[in-house]
Amino acid sequence: MTKWLILFRKEWLEMIRSYKIVWLPISFIVLGASQPIATYFMPDILSSAGNMPEGAIISLPTPKPFEVLASSLQQFGVIGLLLIALSNMSALSLERSSGTAAMILVKPVSFVSFVTAKWAAILSLSMVSFLFGYSAAWYYTIALFDSVRWLEVLLSAMLFALWLGFVGTLALMFSSLIRSAAAAAFSALATAALLSIVSSTLPFKQVWNPGRLPTLAAGSLDTAQHINNSSLSVWLTAIVTAVAIAIALVIATGSMRSRPSDV
Amino acid sequence: MSVLLSVEQLTKRFDEELAVDNIGFEIGEGRCVALLGPNGAGKTTTIRMLTGLLQPTSGTIQFSGMKQGQDRREWIGYLPQTPAFYGWMTGREFLVYAGRLCGLSAKEAASRSNELLERVGIASAGKRKIGGYSGGMKQRLGLAQALIHRPRLLVLDEPVSALDPIGRREVMAMIGELKNETTVLFSTHVLHDAEELCDDILIMRRGQLSLAGSLATLREENREPVLSLEIEEDDHSRQWLAGWINKLPNGILATSETRGSVRLIAQDLETARRAVLKELTKSEVSLSKLEIGHSTLEDLFLKVVTAP
Ligand SMILES: Nc1ncnc2c1ncn2[C@@H]1O[C@H](COP(=O)(O)OP(=O)(O)OP(=O)(O)O)[C@@H](O)[C@H]1O
Ligand SMILES: [Mg+2]
């Protein structure tokens, strides 16, 4: 346990020294704040674009506050996912190819600790960044539109955070299996895209599919809709996702154990 | 002599290639062992299997006196051929980190780090980022981190290949001290270093162990008188040498030969010495050096690795 904390602390120190601890939260905050602000100023932006015929009146329906938050979740689902995949894509492959894994893994350190300490460090920063970003989105939604109840916001944040964590873990797992960082990021994003497309196109309900999580998160913001979602099926999806995360970590650990280093 | 490590029928096959082919040896407690062999012989592959960085295709690696289920890595300190570090850490931070991962307390790790930085000669750079270290400094830091937990077996893969001549001498002197404290296994291409430091040698060739044993015994067994002859660069002497080598008297054998020198292995030293001296005066050769001695580790190495 002490060794796990030492590994974990080293990962945090690295994120501090490389300023990841600054740019990741800032990216998420910018991402979260931009959606309500852009939506609010959309009519002005359109009218100042200047290519409207003289005298045309632009009337866009003012979106409901929960719709604004839901559309910022959509932003997180694309760019946020990309940020998470990018920050995990070389987590293990780089240690292996640079030779640092060979220095550390000849010491009496368990492979499980090595992998999970790294995982916990990156994911905790990602989660904090997402919470900052989502809070920013919530703040601007309240300021520019109307209030959204915190209970709904919290529920959607938890469901969405689980989705981000799942994709981040996939990227970490692929970084232990694939030498190329870009290919690892691509594999994680492609898996995520596939799962969420499957969940929204196939005509039957897929409780087992983590790809439902973004839809569930957005749906839980809408008081009218989340009555339709039985909370049992939400729980099941969350549990399946947690199990999938655990399996991905087992695979990553196994991969490091069987091939601790390239050099 | 009690055995510390025994290796049996160790084999590693990469896709096509048999990098290590069924080798077996023992390392005695407290011995200093040199692992020799030409490039690609399989030294690094063997070492990486010992340290657990590479899974053997087959074979066993066993430490004597290790408890059932104990982690072999607790006893090993390892310096890779090209050590790698986190460039954003300082040298001292890396040592403390390594020490704590080996189970030292924070206090122990700190004092041990200071001690080792001093010992390997980079104390003044301890507070600097490793990213700015030279190759030689990294090599020294690598040695320090291998020693941090006082390992029972110190494994060094070409510890001096990145160092300048002065650094090489310093590090060899350090290894000389260390061999009194712990068991050492190191690979090297500098046979002179091996000869000076080690008790035992292992010579590998194309994945196989060609020769193993204590340096003293192997030397005794393979001891042959050697005459090494060097001549001036004038034409007359050159021509004489070229001609004479082709009709050497019985009982003398030329091993290595360059434009102005030759090493001769003799069956009987006295006859050979007399024959050579007589020939030299008769032909009025300008001799620059004549050395009479015994075959070195280098002669033995060449004999083993060039044998058909
Ligand atoms: N990861 C690998 N994949 C495939 N072949 C490998 C791998 N590592 C080593 N080899 C092969 O195994 C053989 C032995 O290599 P090894 O690095 O052990 O040699 P070495 O004795 O350490 O040589 P050197 O003195 O150059 O360091 C070489 O022919 C090499 O090509
Ligand atoms: Mg090597």
Coordinates of C-alpha atoms and ligand atoms in Angstrom, one line a residue:
Chain A
M1 CA 0.0 0.0 0.0
T2 CA 2.8 2.4 0.8
K3 CA 4.4 1.5 -2.5
W4 CA 1.1 2.2 -4.3
L5 CA 1.0 5.7 -2.7
I6 CA 4.6 6.3 -3.7
L7 CA 3.8 5.4 -7.3
F8 CA 0.6 7.5 -7.2
R9 CA 2.5 10.5 -5.8
K10 CA 5.1 10.2 -8.6
E11 CA 2.3 10.3 -11.2
W12 CA 0.8 13.4 -9.7
L13 CA 4.3 15.1 -9.4
E14 CA 4.8 14.3 -13.1
M15 CA 1.4 15.9 -14.0
I16 CA 2.3 19.0 -11.9
R17 CA 5.7 19.4 -13.5
S18 CA 4.4 18.9 -17.0
Y19 CA 1.6 21.4 -16.3
K20 CA -1.0 18.8 -17.2
I21 CA -2.6 19.8 -14.0
V22 CA -3.2 23.2 -15.5
W23 CA -4.1 22.6 -19.1
L24 CA -6.5 19.7 -18.6
P25 CA -8.9 21.5 -16.2
I26 CA -8.7 24.7 -18.2
S27 CA -9.5 22.9 -21.4
F28 CA -12.6 21.4 -19.7
I29 CA -13.7 24.7 -18.2
V30 CA -13.4 26.4 -21.6
L31 CA -15.3 23.6 -23.2
G32 CA -18.0 23.7 -20.5
A33 CA -18.5 27.4 -20.5
S34 CA -18.5 27.9 -24.2
Q35 CA -21.7 26.0 -24.9
P36 CA -24.2 28.1 -22.8
I37 CA -22.4 31.3 -23.8
A38 CA -22.5 30.4 -27.5
T39 CA -26.1 29.4 -27.3
Y40 CA -27.0 32.6 -25.5
F41 CA -25.4 34.9 -28.1
M42 CA -26.4 32.8 -31.1
P43 CA -29.1 35.2 -32.3
D44 CA -26.7 38.1 -32.1
I45 CA -24.0 36.2 -33.8
L46 CA -26.4 35.3 -36.6
S47 CA -27.7 38.8 -37.1
S48 CA -24.3 40.3 -37.2
A49 CA -23.1 37.8 -39.7
G50 CA -24.5 40.3 -42.2
N51 CA -25.7 38.0 -45.0
M52 CA -29.3 38.1 -43.9
P53 CA -31.8 39.8 -46.2
E54 CA -32.7 43.3 -45.0
G55 CA -35.5 43.3 -42.4
A56 CA -35.4 39.5 -41.8
I57 CA -36.4 38.8 -38.2
I58 CA -34.5 36.0 -36.6
S59 CA -36.5 34.1 -34.1
L60 CA -34.8 31.1 -32.5
P61 CA -36.7 29.4 -29.7
T62 CA -35.0 29.9 -26.4
P63 CA -33.7 26.5 -25.4
K64 CA -34.7 25.1 -22.0
P65 CA -31.9 25.3 -19.5
F66 CA -31.6 21.5 -19.2
E67 CA -31.2 21.4 -23.0
V68 CA -28.3 23.8 -22.8
L69 CA -26.6 21.5 -20.2
A70 CA -27.3 18.5 -22.3
S71 CA -25.7 20.0 -25.3
S72 CA -22.6 20.9 -23.3
L73 CA -22.5 17.2 -22.4
Q74 CA -22.4 16.5 -26.1
Q75 CA -19.3 18.7 -26.3
F76 CA -17.7 16.8 -23.5
G77 CA -18.7 13.6 -25.3
V78 CA -16.6 14.6 -28.4
I79 CA -13.8 17.0 -27.4
G80 CA -13.6 15.9 -23.8
L81 CA -13.4 12.3 -24.8
L82 CA -10.6 13.2 -27.2
L83 CA -8.7 15.0 -24.4
I84 CA -9.0 12.0 -22.1
A85 CA -7.9 9.5 -24.8
L86 CA -5.0 11.7 -25.7
S87 CA -3.8 12.0 -22.1
N88 CA -3.9 8.2 -21.6
M89 CA -2.7 7.0 -25.0
S90 CA 0.9 6.6 -24.2
A91 CA 0.7 6.1 -20.5
L92 CA 2.1 2.6 -20.5
S93 CA 3.7 2.3 -23.9
L94 CA 6.0 5.2 -23.3
E95 CA 7.3 3.8 -20.0
R96 CA 8.0 0.6 -21.9
S97 CA 9.7 2.1 -24.9
S98 CA 11.7 4.7 -23.1
G99 CA 13.2 2.1 -20.8
T100 CA 11.9 3.6 -17.5
A101 CA 9.6 0.6 -17.1
A102 CA 12.8 -1.6 -17.1
M103 CA 14.2 0.6 -14.3
I104 CA 11.1 0.5 -12.1
L105 CA 9.8 -3.0 -12.8
V106 CA 13.0 -4.7 -11.8
K107 CA 12.3 -3.4 -8.3
P108 CA 10.0 -5.3 -6.0
V109 CA 6.9 -3.4 -7.2
S110 CA 3.7 -5.2 -8.0
F111 CA 2.5 -4.9 -11.6
V112 CA -1.0 -4.3 -10.3
S113 CA 0.2 -1.3 -8.3
F114 CA 2.2 0.1 -11.2
V115 CA -0.8 0.0 -13.5
T116 CA -3.5 1.1 -11.1
A117 CA -1.5 3.9 -9.6
K118 CA -1.0 5.4 -13.0
W119 CA -4.7 4.8 -13.8
A120 CA -5.9 6.4 -10.6
A121 CA -3.7 9.4 -11.0
I122 CA -4.7 10.2 -14.6
L123 CA -8.4 9.4 -14.0
S124 CA -8.6 11.5 -10.9
L125 CA -7.3 14.5 -12.7
S126 CA -9.6 13.8 -15.6
M127 CA -12.6 13.6 -13.2
V128 CA -11.7 16.8 -11.4
S129 CA -11.3 18.5 -14.7
F130 CA -14.6 17.3 -16.0
L131 CA -16.3 18.4 -12.8
F132 CA -14.8 21.9 -13.1
G133 CA -15.9 22.0 -16.7
Y134 CA -19.4 20.8 -16.0
S135 CA -19.7 23.2 -13.1
A136 CA -18.8 26.0 -15.4
A137 CA -21.5 24.9 -17.9
W138 CA -24.0 24.7 -15.0
Y139 CA -23.0 28.2 -13.7
Y140 CA -23.4 29.9 -17.1
T141 CA -26.6 28.1 -17.8
I142 CA -28.0 29.5 -14.5
A143 CA -26.6 32.9 -15.2
L144 CA -27.8 33.2 -18.8
F145 CA -30.9 31.0 -18.8
D146 CA -32.6 29.6 -15.8
S147 CA -31.8 27.3 -12.9
V148 CA -31.4 23.5 -13.2
R149 CA -31.9 21.4 -10.1
W150 CA -28.6 20.3 -8.5
L151 CA -29.9 16.7 -8.0
E152 CA -30.4 16.2 -11.7
V153 CA -27.1 17.8 -12.5
L154 CA -25.3 15.6 -10.0
L155 CA -26.8 12.5 -11.4
S156 CA -26.0 13.3 -15.0
A157 CA -22.4 14.3 -13.9
M158 CA -21.9 10.9 -12.2
L159 CA -23.2 9.0 -15.2
F160 CA -21.1 11.0 -17.6
A161 CA -18.0 10.8 -15.5
L162 CA -18.3 7.0 -15.5
W163 CA -18.4 7.1 -19.3
L164 CA -15.3 9.3 -19.4
G165 CA -13.6 7.0 -17.0
F166 CA -14.5 4.0 -19.1
V167 CA -13.0 5.5 -22.2
G168 CA -9.9 6.7 -20.3
T169 CA -9.4 3.2 -19.0
L170 CA -9.8 1.8 -22.5
A171 CA -7.0 4.1 -23.8
L172 CA -4.8 3.0 -20.9
M173 CA -5.4 -0.6 -21.7
F174 CA -4.7 -0.1 -25.4
S175 CA -1.5 1.8 -24.5
S176 CA -0.3 -1.5 -22.9
L177 CA -1.2 -3.6 -25.9
I178 CA -0.2 -1.3 -28.8
R179 CA 3.2 0.3 -29.3
S180 CA 1.9 3.3 -31.2
A181 CA 0.2 6.0 -29.1
A182 CA -1.9 7.3 -31.9
A183 CA -3.2 3.8 -32.6
A184 CA -4.1 3.3 -28.9
A185 CA -6.0 6.6 -28.8
F186 CA -7.8 5.7 -32.0
S187 CA -8.7 2.2 -30.8
A188 CA -10.2 3.6 -27.6
L189 CA -12.2 6.3 -29.4
A190 CA -13.3 3.9 -32.1
T191 CA -14.6 1.4 -29.4
A192 CA -16.4 4.3 -27.6
A193 CA -18.0 5.5 -30.9
L194 CA -19.0 2.0 -31.8
L195 CA -20.6 1.3 -28.5
S196 CA -22.6 4.5 -28.5
I197 CA -23.7 4.1 -32.1
V198 CA -24.9 0.6 -31.3
S199 CA -26.8 1.8 -28.3
S200 CA -28.7 4.4 -30.2
T201 CA -29.4 2.6 -33.5
L202 CA -30.3 -0.9 -32.5
P203 CA -34.0 -1.1 -31.8
F204 CA -33.8 -2.9 -28.5
K205 CA -32.7 -1.8 -25.1
Q206 CA -29.1 -2.6 -24.2
V207 CA -28.6 -2.6 -20.5
W208 CA -25.2 -4.1 -20.9
N209 CA -23.9 -1.4 -23.1
P210 CA -21.7 1.4 -21.5
G211 CA -22.4 3.3 -24.7
R212 CA -25.8 4.2 -23.3
L213 CA -24.2 6.3 -20.5
P214 CA -24.0 9.6 -22.4
T215 CA -27.7 9.3 -23.4
L216 CA -28.6 8.4 -19.9
A217 CA -26.7 11.3 -18.5
A218 CA -28.4 13.8 -20.9
G219 CA -31.8 12.1 -20.2
S220 CA -31.5 12.3 -16.5
L221 CA -31.4 16.1 -16.8
D222 CA -34.8 16.1 -18.2
T223 CA -37.4 15.7 -15.4
A224 CA -40.0 14.6 -17.9
Q225 CA -37.8 11.9 -19.4
H226 CA -36.0 10.3 -16.5
I227 CA -39.2 8.9 -15.2
N228 CA -39.2 6.6 -18.3
N229 CA -35.8 5.3 -17.4
S230 CA -36.2 2.7 -14.7
S231 CA -33.4 3.4 -12.2
L232 CA -32.7 -0.3 -12.0
S233 CA -31.5 -0.4 -15.7
V234 CA -29.3 2.6 -15.0
W235 CA -27.7 0.9 -12.1
L236 CA -27.1 -2.2 -14.2
T237 CA -25.4 -0.3 -16.9
A238 CA -23.2 1.5 -14.3
I239 CA -22.3 -1.9 -12.8
V240 CA -21.5 -3.4 -16.2
T241 CA -19.3 -0.4 -17.0
A242 CA -17.4 -0.7 -13.6
V243 CA -16.8 -4.4 -14.3
A244 CA -15.5 -3.6 -17.8
I245 CA -13.1 -1.0 -16.3
A246 CA -11.9 -3.7 -13.9
I247 CA -11.4 -6.1 -16.8
A248 CA -9.5 -3.6 -18.8
L249 CA -7.1 -3.0 -15.9
V250 CA -6.6 -6.7 -15.5
I251 CA -5.7 -6.9 -19.2
A252 CA -3.3 -4.0 -18.9
T253 CA -1.6 -5.5 -15.8
G254 CA -1.3 -8.9 -17.6
S255 CA 0.3 -7.2 -20.6
M256 CA 2.8 -5.4 -18.4
R257 CA 3.6 -8.6 -16.5
S258 CA 4.3 -10.6 -19.6
R259 CA 6.3 -7.9 -21.3
P260 CA 7.6 -5.4 -18.8
S261 CA 9.9 -3.6 -21.2
D262 CA 10.9 -3.2 -24.8
V263 CA 14.5 -2.4 -24.2
Chain B
M1 CA 31.7 -21.6 -1.8
S2 CA 27.9 -21.5 -1.4
V3 CA 25.8 -21.0 -4.5
L4 CA 23.7 -17.9 -4.7
L5 CA 22.1 -18.3 -8.1
S6 CA 21.7 -21.3 -10.3
V7 CA 20.5 -21.2 -13.8
E8 CA 19.4 -24.3 -15.6
Q9 CA 18.6 -25.0 -19.3
L10 CA 17.7 -21.4 -19.9
T11 CA 16.5 -20.8 -23.4
K12 CA 15.0 -17.7 -25.1
R13 CA 13.6 -17.9 -28.6
F14 CA 12.5 -14.8 -30.4
D15 CA 10.3 -15.3 -33.5
E16 CA 13.1 -16.6 -35.7
E17 CA 16.1 -16.5 -33.6
L18 CA 17.4 -18.6 -30.7
A19 CA 19.0 -15.8 -28.7
V20 CA 19.9 -17.9 -25.7
D21 CA 20.3 -21.6 -26.3
N22 CA 20.0 -23.9 -23.3
I23 CA 22.6 -22.4 -21.0
G24 CA 23.3 -23.3 -17.4
F25 CA 25.6 -21.9 -14.8
E26 CA 26.0 -21.1 -11.1
I27 CA 27.0 -17.9 -9.4
G28 CA 28.7 -18.3 -6.0
E29 CA 28.0 -16.1 -3.1
G30 CA 30.4 -13.2 -3.0
R31 CA 31.9 -13.9 -6.4
C32 CA 32.5 -11.3 -9.1
V33 CA 31.5 -12.8 -12.5
A34 CA 32.1 -11.4 -15.9
L35 CA 29.8 -12.3 -18.8
L36 CA 31.7 -12.0 -22.0
G37 CA 30.9 -12.5 -25.7
P38 CA 30.8 -10.8 -29.0
N39 CA 28.0 -8.5 -30.1
G40 CA 24.7 -10.4 -30.4
A41 CA 26.0 -13.3 -28.3
G42 CA 23.0 -13.1 -26.0
K43 CA 24.4 -11.4 -22.9
T44 CA 21.7 -8.8 -22.5
T45 CA 19.0 -11.3 -23.2
T46 CA 20.4 -13.6 -20.5
I47 CA 20.6 -10.7 -18.0
R48 CA 17.1 -9.5 -18.8
M49 CA 15.8 -13.0 -18.0
L50 CA 17.7 -13.1 -14.7
T51 CA 16.1 -9.7 -13.7
G52 CA 12.6 -10.9 -14.7
L53 CA 12.2 -8.3 -17.5
L54 CA 12.0 -11.1 -20.1
Q55 CA 10.1 -14.3 -19.8
P56 CA 12.3 -17.3 -20.6
T57 CA 11.0 -19.7 -23.3
S58 CA 12.1 -22.4 -21.0
G59 CA 14.5 -23.1 -18.1
T60 CA 14.8 -22.2 -14.5
I61 CA 16.4 -19.4 -12.5
Q62 CA 16.8 -20.1 -8.8
F63 CA 18.2 -18.2 -5.9
S64 CA 19.3 -20.3 -3.0
G65 CA 17.9 -19.4 0.4
M66 CA 14.9 -17.6 -1.0
K67 CA 11.7 -18.2 0.7
Q68 CA 8.8 -19.8 -1.2
G69 CA 6.9 -17.2 -3.1
Q70 CA 9.4 -14.5 -2.3
D71 CA 10.0 -11.9 -5.1
R72 CA 13.3 -12.5 -6.8
R73 CA 13.6 -8.8 -7.6
E74 CA 14.1 -8.0 -3.9
W75 CA 17.6 -9.4 -4.2
I76 CA 18.6 -7.9 -7.5
G77 CA 20.0 -4.5 -8.3
Y78 CA 20.2 -3.9 -12.0
L79 CA 21.9 -1.4 -14.3
P80 CA 20.7 -1.8 -17.9
Q81 CA 22.9 -1.3 -20.9
T82 CA 21.3 2.1 -21.5
P83 CA 19.7 3.3 -18.2
A84 CA 16.6 5.5 -18.7
F85 CA 15.2 8.0 -16.2
Y86 CA 12.3 10.4 -15.8
G87 CA 14.0 13.6 -17.2
W88 CA 11.8 15.8 -15.0
M89 CA 13.1 14.3 -11.8
T90 CA 16.3 15.4 -10.1
G91 CA 18.9 12.7 -9.6
R92 CA 18.3 12.7 -5.9
E93 CA 14.5 12.4 -6.3
F94 CA 15.0 9.4 -8.6
L95 CA 17.2 7.7 -6.0
V96 CA 14.7 8.3 -3.2
Y97 CA 11.9 7.1 -5.4
A98 CA 13.8 3.9 -6.3
G99 CA 14.7 3.4 -2.6
R100 CA 11.1 3.7 -1.4
L101 CA 9.9 1.3 -4.1
C102 CA 12.5 -1.2 -2.8
G103 CA 10.8 -0.8 0.6
L104 CA 13.2 1.6 2.4
S105 CA 11.6 4.1 4.8
A106 CA 11.6 7.8 3.8
K107 CA 14.5 8.5 6.2
E108 CA 16.6 5.6 5.0
A109 CA 15.9 6.4 1.4
A110 CA 17.1 9.9 1.9
S111 CA 20.3 9.2 3.7
R112 CA 21.1 6.3 1.4
S113 CA 20.6 8.6 -1.6
N114 CA 23.0 11.2 -0.3
E115 CA 25.5 8.5 0.5
L116 CA 25.3 7.0 -3.0
L117 CA 25.3 10.3 -4.9
E118 CA 28.6 11.0 -3.1
R119 CA 29.9 7.6 -3.8
V120 CA 29.3 7.6 -7.5
G121 CA 30.7 11.1 -7.8
I122 CA 27.6 13.1 -8.8
A123 CA 26.8 14.7 -5.5
S124 CA 27.0 18.2 -6.9
A125 CA 24.4 17.3 -9.6
G126 CA 22.0 15.7 -7.2
K127 CA 19.6 18.6 -7.2
R128 CA 19.6 19.0 -11.0
K129 CA 17.1 17.6 -13.4
I130 CA 18.2 14.3 -14.9
G131 CA 17.1 15.6 -18.3
G132 CA 20.3 17.7 -18.3
Y133 CA 22.7 14.9 -17.3
S134 CA 25.4 13.7 -19.6
G135 CA 25.6 10.1 -20.6
G136 CA 28.3 9.4 -18.1
M137 CA 26.3 11.0 -15.3
K138 CA 23.3 8.9 -16.2
Q139 CA 25.5 5.8 -16.0
R140 CA 26.7 6.7 -12.6
L141 CA 23.1 7.5 -11.4
G142 CA 22.1 4.1 -12.8
L143 CA 24.8 2.4 -10.7
A144 CA 23.6 4.3 -7.6
Q145 CA 19.9 3.3 -8.1
A146 CA 21.0 -0.3 -8.6
L147 CA 22.7 -0.2 -5.2
I148 CA 20.0 1.6 -3.3
H149 CA 18.6 -1.4 -1.4
R150 CA 21.9 -3.2 -0.9
P151 CA 21.0 -6.1 -3.3
R152 CA 22.4 -9.5 -2.8
L153 CA 23.2 -9.7 -6.5
L154 CA 24.3 -6.7 -8.5
V155 CA 23.7 -7.1 -12.2
L156 CA 25.5 -4.6 -14.5
D157 CA 25.1 -4.7 -18.3
E158 CA 28.2 -3.0 -19.8
P159 CA 28.6 -0.6 -17.0
V160 CA 31.5 1.3 -18.5
S161 CA 30.7 1.4 -22.2
A162 CA 29.3 5.0 -22.0
L163 CA 32.2 6.4 -20.0
D164 CA 35.4 8.3 -20.9
P165 CA 38.7 6.6 -20.0
I166 CA 38.9 8.4 -16.6
G167 CA 35.3 7.6 -15.8
R168 CA 35.8 4.0 -16.8
R169 CA 38.7 3.7 -14.4
E170 CA 36.7 5.3 -11.6
V171 CA 33.7 3.1 -12.1
M172 CA 35.8 0.0 -12.4
A173 CA 37.4 1.0 -9.1
M174 CA 34.0 1.3 -7.6
I175 CA 33.0 -2.2 -8.8
G176 CA 36.3 -3.4 -7.3
E177 CA 35.1 -2.1 -3.9
L178 CA 31.6 -3.4 -4.4
K179 CA 32.7 -6.9 -5.0
N180 CA 33.8 -7.1 -1.4
E181 CA 30.3 -6.2 -0.3
T182 CA 28.1 -8.2 -2.6
T183 CA 27.9 -10.6 -5.5
V184 CA 28.4 -9.0 -8.9
L185 CA 27.6 -10.1 -12.4
F186 CA 28.6 -7.8 -15.2
S187 CA 28.9 -8.0 -18.9
T188 CA 31.6 -6.2 -20.7
H189 CA 33.6 -6.0 -24.0
V190 CA 36.7 -4.7 -22.2
L191 CA 38.5 -7.9 -21.4
H192 CA 41.2 -6.0 -19.5
D193 CA 38.6 -4.9 -17.0
A194 CA 37.2 -8.4 -16.7
E195 CA 40.7 -9.8 -16.1
E196 CA 41.5 -7.2 -13.4
L197 CA 38.3 -7.5 -11.5
C198 CA 36.5 -10.8 -11.8
D199 CA 36.8 -14.2 -10.1
D200 CA 34.8 -16.1 -12.6
I201 CA 34.1 -15.8 -16.3
L202 CA 31.3 -16.9 -18.6
I203 CA 31.9 -16.6 -22.3
M204 CA 28.9 -16.7 -24.6
R205 CA 28.8 -17.2 -28.3
R206 CA 25.8 -17.4 -30.5
G207 CA 23.5 -17.9 -27.6
Q208 CA 25.5 -20.8 -26.1
L209 CA 27.8 -20.8 -23.2
S210 CA 31.2 -21.7 -24.6
L211 CA 33.3 -21.4 -21.6
A212 CA 32.6 -21.0 -17.9
G213 CA 34.8 -21.3 -14.8
S214 CA 37.1 -19.4 -12.4
L215 CA 39.5 -17.1 -14.1
A216 CA 42.4 -18.6 -12.3
T217 CA 41.7 -22.2 -13.3
L218 CA 40.9 -21.3 -16.9
R219 CA 44.1 -19.3 -17.1
E220 CA 46.1 -22.2 -15.7
E221 CA 44.5 -24.7 -18.0
N222 CA 44.9 -22.6 -21.1
R223 CA 48.2 -21.1 -20.2
E224 CA 50.6 -20.9 -23.1
P225 CA 53.8 -19.0 -23.6
V226 CA 53.4 -16.0 -25.9
L227 CA 56.0 -14.0 -27.6
S228 CA 54.8 -10.7 -29.0
L229 CA 57.1 -9.1 -31.5
E230 CA 57.1 -5.6 -32.9
I231 CA 59.3 -4.2 -35.6
E232 CA 60.2 -0.8 -37.1
E233 CA 58.5 0.4 -40.2
D234 CA 61.4 0.1 -42.7
D235 CA 61.0 -2.0 -45.8
H236 CA 63.7 -4.6 -45.0
S237 CA 62.1 -5.5 -41.7
R238 CA 58.6 -5.6 -43.1
Q239 CA 59.6 -7.9 -45.9
W240 CA 61.4 -10.1 -43.4
L241 CA 58.4 -10.4 -41.2
A242 CA 56.0 -11.2 -44.1
G243 CA 58.3 -13.9 -45.3
W244 CA 59.3 -15.4 -41.9
I245 CA 55.6 -15.8 -40.8
N246 CA 55.0 -18.2 -43.6
K247 CA 57.9 -20.5 -42.6
L248 CA 57.8 -20.4 -38.9
P249 CA 59.9 -23.1 -37.1
N250 CA 58.0 -26.1 -35.7
G251 CA 56.3 -25.5 -32.4
I252 CA 55.6 -21.8 -33.0
L253 CA 52.2 -20.6 -34.1
A254 CA 51.2 -17.0 -35.1
T255 CA 47.8 -15.9 -33.6
S256 CA 47.2 -12.3 -34.5
E257 CA 49.2 -10.4 -37.0
T258 CA 49.3 -6.8 -38.1
R259 CA 51.6 -4.9 -40.5
G260 CA 54.4 -4.4 -38.0
S261 CA 53.7 -6.9 -35.2
V262 CA 52.8 -10.5 -34.5
R263 CA 51.8 -12.6 -31.5
L264 CA 53.3 -16.1 -31.4
I265 CA 52.2 -19.0 -29.3
A266 CA 55.0 -21.4 -28.5
Q267 CA 54.9 -24.9 -27.4
D268 CA 58.2 -24.7 -25.5
L269 CA 59.2 -21.2 -24.5
E270 CA 63.0 -21.8 -24.3
T271 CA 63.4 -23.2 -27.8
A272 CA 61.1 -20.6 -29.3
R273 CA 62.9 -17.8 -27.6
R274 CA 66.3 -19.0 -28.9
A275 CA 64.9 -19.5 -32.4
V276 CA 63.4 -16.1 -32.5
L277 CA 66.5 -14.3 -31.2
K278 CA 68.8 -16.1 -33.6
E279 CA 66.6 -15.3 -36.5
L280 CA 66.4 -11.7 -35.5
T281 CA 70.1 -11.2 -35.3
K282 CA 70.8 -13.2 -38.5
S283 CA 68.4 -11.1 -40.6
E284 CA 69.4 -7.8 -39.0
V285 CA 65.8 -6.8 -38.3
S286 CA 65.1 -3.5 -36.6
L287 CA 63.3 -4.7 -33.5
S288 CA 61.2 -2.3 -31.6
K289 CA 59.6 -4.6 -29.0
L290 CA 59.9 -8.2 -27.9
E291 CA 57.7 -9.3 -25.1
I292 CA 57.7 -12.7 -23.6
G293 CA 54.9 -13.7 -21.4
H294 CA 51.8 -15.9 -21.1
S295 CA 48.5 -15.9 -22.9
T296 CA 46.0 -13.4 -21.7
L297 CA 42.2 -13.5 -21.3
E298 CA 42.1 -11.8 -24.7
D299 CA 43.9 -14.7 -26.3
L300 CA 41.6 -17.1 -24.6
F301 CA 38.5 -15.1 -25.7
L302 CA 39.7 -14.9 -29.3
K303 CA 40.4 -18.6 -29.3
V304 CA 36.9 -19.5 -27.9
V305 CA 34.9 -17.1 -30.1
T306 CA 36.7 -17.7 -33.3
A307 CA 36.8 -21.5 -33.0
P308 CA 34.9 -23.0 -35.9
Ligands
LIG1 N1 13.4 -8.2 -28.5 C1 14.1 -8.9 -29.4 N2 13.4 -9.4 -30.5 C2 14.1 -10.1 -31.4 N3 15.4 -10.5 -31.4 C3 16.1 -10.0 -30.3 C4 15.4 -9.2 -29.3 N4 16.4 -8.9 -28.3 C5 17.5 -9.5 -28.8 N5 17.3 -10.2 -29.9 C6 18.4 -10.9 -30.7 O1 19.0 -11.8 -29.8 C7 20.4 -11.8 -30.0 C8 21.2 -11.6 -28.7 O2 21.0 -10.2 -28.4 P1 21.6 -9.6 -27.1 O3 21.1 -8.2 -27.0 O4 21.4 -10.5 -25.9 O5 23.2 -9.6 -27.4 P2 24.4 -9.0 -26.5 O6 25.3 -10.2 -26.2 O7 23.9 -8.3 -25.3 O8 25.1 -8.1 -27.6 P3 25.8 -6.6 -27.3 O9 27.2 -7.0 -26.9 O10 25.8 -6.0 -28.7 O11 25.1 -5.9 -26.3 C9 20.7 -10.8 -31.1 O12 20.9 -11.5 -32.3 C10 19.4 -10.0 -31.2 O13 19.2 -9.7 -32.5
MG2 MG 24.0 -6.3 -24.7

